[in-house]
Coordinates of C-alpha atoms and ligand atoms in Angstrom, one line a residue:
F294 CA 15.0 -7.7 -12.0
V295 CA 14.6 -10.5 -14.2
D296 CA 15.6 -13.4 -11.8
A297 CA 13.0 -11.8 -9.1
T298 CA 10.4 -11.3 -12.1
L299 CA 10.8 -15.0 -12.7
R300 CA 10.6 -15.9 -9.2
H301 CA 7.4 -13.9 -8.8
A302 CA 5.7 -15.4 -11.9
E303 CA 6.8 -19.1 -10.7
R304 CA 5.0 -18.0 -7.1
L305 CA 1.8 -17.1 -8.9
S306 CA 1.7 -20.0 -10.8
N307 CA 2.3 -22.4 -7.9
L308 CA -0.5 -20.5 -6.3
V309 CA -2.8 -20.4 -9.1
S310 CA -2.4 -24.4 -9.6
D311 CA -3.1 -25.0 -5.9
L312 CA -6.1 -23.3 -6.0
L313 CA -7.4 -25.0 -8.9
D314 CA -6.3 -27.9 -7.3
I315 CA -8.4 -27.3 -3.8
S316 CA -11.3 -25.8 -5.5
K317 CA -11.5 -29.0 -7.9
I318 CA -11.2 -31.2 -4.9
E319 CA -13.9 -29.2 -2.4
S320 CA -16.0 -29.0 -5.3
G321 CA -16.0 -33.3 -5.7
R322 CA -14.8 -32.6 -9.3
Y323 CA -11.6 -34.4 -8.3
E324 CA -12.4 -37.6 -9.5
Q325 CA -10.3 -40.0 -8.0
E326 CA -9.8 -43.0 -10.2
A327 CA -8.8 -46.0 -7.5
G328 CA -7.1 -49.2 -8.7
W329 CA -4.4 -51.5 -7.3
I330 CA -0.6 -50.9 -7.5
D331 CA 2.4 -52.0 -6.3
L332 CA 3.4 -49.3 -3.9
T333 CA 7.4 -50.2 -4.0
S334 CA 7.2 -49.3 -7.7
A335 CA 4.6 -46.1 -7.4
V336 CA 7.0 -44.7 -4.2
T337 CA 10.4 -45.5 -6.2
S338 CA 9.4 -43.5 -8.7
I339 CA 7.9 -41.0 -7.3
V340 CA 10.8 -39.9 -5.3
D341 CA 13.6 -40.8 -8.6
D342 CA 11.2 -38.0 -10.3
M343 CA 11.8 -35.5 -6.6
K344 CA 15.9 -36.1 -6.7
P345 CA 16.6 -33.5 -9.5
L346 CA 15.1 -31.3 -6.7
A347 CA 16.7 -32.6 -3.7
S348 CA 20.5 -32.6 -5.2
E349 CA 20.0 -29.2 -6.9
R350 CA 19.6 -28.1 -3.1
G351 CA 22.6 -30.3 -1.9
V352 CA 20.0 -32.7 -0.2
V353 CA 20.0 -36.8 -0.1
L354 CA 16.4 -38.2 -1.1
T355 CA 16.5 -41.9 -0.9
A356 CA 13.7 -44.2 -0.8
D357 CA 14.7 -46.5 2.2
D358 CA 12.5 -49.2 3.8
L359 CA 9.7 -49.7 1.2
A360 CA 7.2 -52.9 2.2
P361 CA 5.9 -55.1 -0.5
V362 CA 2.2 -54.5 -0.8
D363 CA -0.7 -53.8 -3.6
V364 CA -2.9 -50.7 -2.4
L365 CA -6.2 -49.8 -4.1
V366 CA -5.5 -45.7 -4.3
D367 CA -5.7 -43.4 -7.0
V368 CA -2.3 -43.1 -8.2
K369 CA -2.4 -39.4 -8.9
A370 CA -3.3 -38.4 -5.7
L371 CA -0.7 -40.7 -4.2
D372 CA 1.8 -38.8 -6.2
Q373 CA 0.5 -35.6 -5.5
V374 CA 0.6 -36.5 -1.5
L375 CA 4.0 -37.9 -1.7
T376 CA 5.2 -35.3 -4.1
N377 CA 4.1 -32.4 -1.8
L378 CA 5.5 -33.7 1.2
I379 CA 8.7 -34.3 -0.2
Q380 CA 8.9 -31.0 -1.9
N381 CA 8.4 -29.4 1.7
A382 CA 11.3 -31.5 3.5
V383 CA 13.9 -30.6 0.3
K384 CA 12.6 -26.9 0.5
Y385 CA 12.9 -26.5 4.2
A386 CA 16.0 -28.0 5.0
H387 CA 18.4 -25.9 6.0
E388 CA 21.7 -26.9 5.3
K389 CA 23.5 -28.7 2.4
G390 CA 24.1 -32.6 2.9
V391 CA 21.1 -33.4 5.1
R392 CA 18.7 -36.5 4.3
V393 CA 15.2 -36.7 3.6
W394 CA 14.3 -40.4 3.5
V395 CA 10.9 -42.4 2.7
R396 CA 9.9 -45.0 4.3
T397 CA 6.4 -47.5 4.1
A398 CA 5.1 -49.8 6.7
V399 CA 2.9 -52.3 6.1
R400 CA -0.1 -52.5 8.9
K401 CA -3.0 -54.9 9.6
K402 CA -5.3 -52.0 8.3
D403 CA -3.6 -49.7 6.4
V404 CA 0.3 -48.8 5.0
K405 CA 1.7 -46.1 6.7
I406 CA 3.5 -43.7 4.2
C407 CA 6.4 -41.7 6.2
V408 CA 8.4 -38.9 5.2
L409 CA 11.6 -37.8 7.5
D410 CA 13.9 -34.8 7.0
E411 CA 16.6 -33.6 9.3
G412 CA 15.4 -30.1 8.3
P413 CA 14.6 -27.3 11.2
G414 CA 11.6 -29.1 12.7
I415 CA 8.0 -27.8 13.2
P416 CA 7.6 -26.4 17.2
K417 CA 4.8 -28.8 18.6
I418 CA 2.5 -25.5 19.0
H419 CA 2.0 -25.3 15.5
H420 CA 1.1 -28.9 14.8
N421 CA -2.6 -29.0 15.1
R422 CA -2.8 -25.9 12.5
I423 CA -0.2 -26.8 10.1
F424 CA -2.2 -28.2 7.9
E425 CA -4.8 -25.2 7.5
R426 CA -4.6 -23.7 4.1
F427 CA -2.6 -20.5 3.8
Y428 CA -0.6 -21.4 7.3
R429 CA 2.4 -21.0 7.3
V430 CA 5.4 -21.8 10.5
D431 CA 7.6 -18.7 9.5
A432 CA 6.1 -16.3 6.5
G433 CA 9.3 -15.1 6.5
R434 CA 11.1 -17.9 5.5
S435 CA 8.9 -19.6 3.1
K436 CA 7.6 -16.4 1.5
H437 CA 11.2 -16.2 0.4
M438 CA 11.1 -19.8 -0.6
G439 CA 8.0 -19.2 -2.7
G440 CA 5.5 -21.1 -0.7
T441 CA 1.8 -20.1 0.0
G442 CA 0.7 -22.2 2.7
L443 CA -1.7 -24.4 0.5
G444 CA 0.7 -27.5 -0.1
L445 CA -0.5 -29.6 3.3
S446 CA -4.1 -28.4 3.0
I447 CA -4.1 -30.2 -0.4
V448 CA -2.1 -33.2 1.2
K449 CA -5.0 -33.6 4.0
H450 CA -7.6 -33.6 1.4
L451 CA -6.1 -35.8 -0.5
V452 CA -5.3 -38.2 2.1
G453 CA -8.9 -38.2 3.4
S454 CA -10.3 -38.6 0.4
M455 CA -8.3 -42.3 -0.4
G456 CA -9.8 -43.1 3.2
G457 CA -6.7 -42.6 5.4
S458 CA -5.4 -40.2 8.0
V459 CA -2.1 -37.6 8.0
G460 CA 0.0 -36.3 10.8
L461 CA 3.4 -35.1 11.9
H462 CA 6.1 -35.6 15.1
L463 CA 9.3 -34.7 15.7
N464 CA 12.7 -36.6 14.2
E465 CA 15.0 -37.8 16.6
P466 CA 17.6 -35.9 17.1
V467 CA 16.4 -33.2 14.5
G468 CA 13.7 -32.2 11.8
T469 CA 10.5 -33.7 11.4
V470 CA 8.4 -37.0 10.6
F471 CA 4.8 -36.4 7.9
W472 CA 3.3 -39.5 7.8
F473 CA 0.2 -40.6 6.1
T474 CA -1.9 -43.8 5.6
V475 CA -4.0 -45.4 3.2
P476 CA -6.8 -48.3 3.9
R477 CA -5.8 -52.0 3.2
F478 CA -8.5 -54.1 1.6
Ligands
LIG764 P1 3.2 -24.4 -0.9 O1 3.6 -26.0 -0.4 O2 1.6 -24.1 -0.7 O3 4.1 -24.2 -2.0 P2 4.1 -23.9 1.7 O4 5.2 -25.0 1.6 O5 4.6 -22.8 2.5 O6 3.6 -23.3 0.3 P3 2.8 -26.1 3.2 O7 3.1 -27.2 2.1 O8 1.2 -26.0 3.4 O9 2.8 -24.6 2.4 O10 3.6 -26.2 4.4 C1 3.1 -25.3 5.4 C2 4.1 -24.6 6.6 O11 4.7 -25.6 6.8 C3 5.6 -23.9 5.4 O12 5.3 -23.0 4.9 C4 6.8 -24.3 6.1 O13 6.8 -23.2 7.3 C5 6.0 -25.4 7.1 N1 6.9 -27.0 6.9 C6 5.9 -27.8 5.8 N2 7.1 -29.0 5.7 C7 7.6 -28.7 6.6 C8 9.1 -29.3 6.8 N3 9.3 -30.6 6.2 N4 10.4 -28.9 7.8 C9 9.9 -27.2 8.3 N5 9.1 -26.7 8.1 C10 8.1 -27.2 6.9
LIG765 MG1 4.8 -27.0 0.4

């Protein structure tokens, strides 16, 4: 009973903090403070922060292919976006021993950051709605996992306010790739 109560309390607390973020972003009170940062060290430290959660769930989390580049972004926003995507990848991994890895690629006009997983995958019919508020692929599954369906809508907002875009595609042979871009100046 105490366990269940704790889970409910955690879910409520996550929901409240998600809603606060959304209302701040939408009302324009989420003030971005862009600064030049070294993307490799920023991503490495975000990934390191997520490693305990991953290993708790038996998921192997790594940052593999990080391109050396400086980007002009709000480091808090970058952190929140990447943390959300990694959290999902780890949370929806359906078995122990699967991998989640982060990659970056420098392109002409932007930098692409990818979070790849070997989880259950997201059927294509959900792809164009997945960034909507409260949208969940499998309400039963994510309810059990404490999700509210707000994470990806926050991600989309934040990426947009950083001047980038966001998307997903199927991973080969299994899983999902979530990617987002940040512009280069
Ligand atoms: P919250 O992030 O607000 O705690 P959530 O994780 O349910 O809740 P989103 O992050 O917006 O919400 O994700 C929406 C839905 O997309 C999830 O409920 C889940 O069904 C699906 N999903 C997201 N990422 C993945 C993934 N990497 N693999 C499989 N399914 C995913
Ligand atoms: Mg989520």
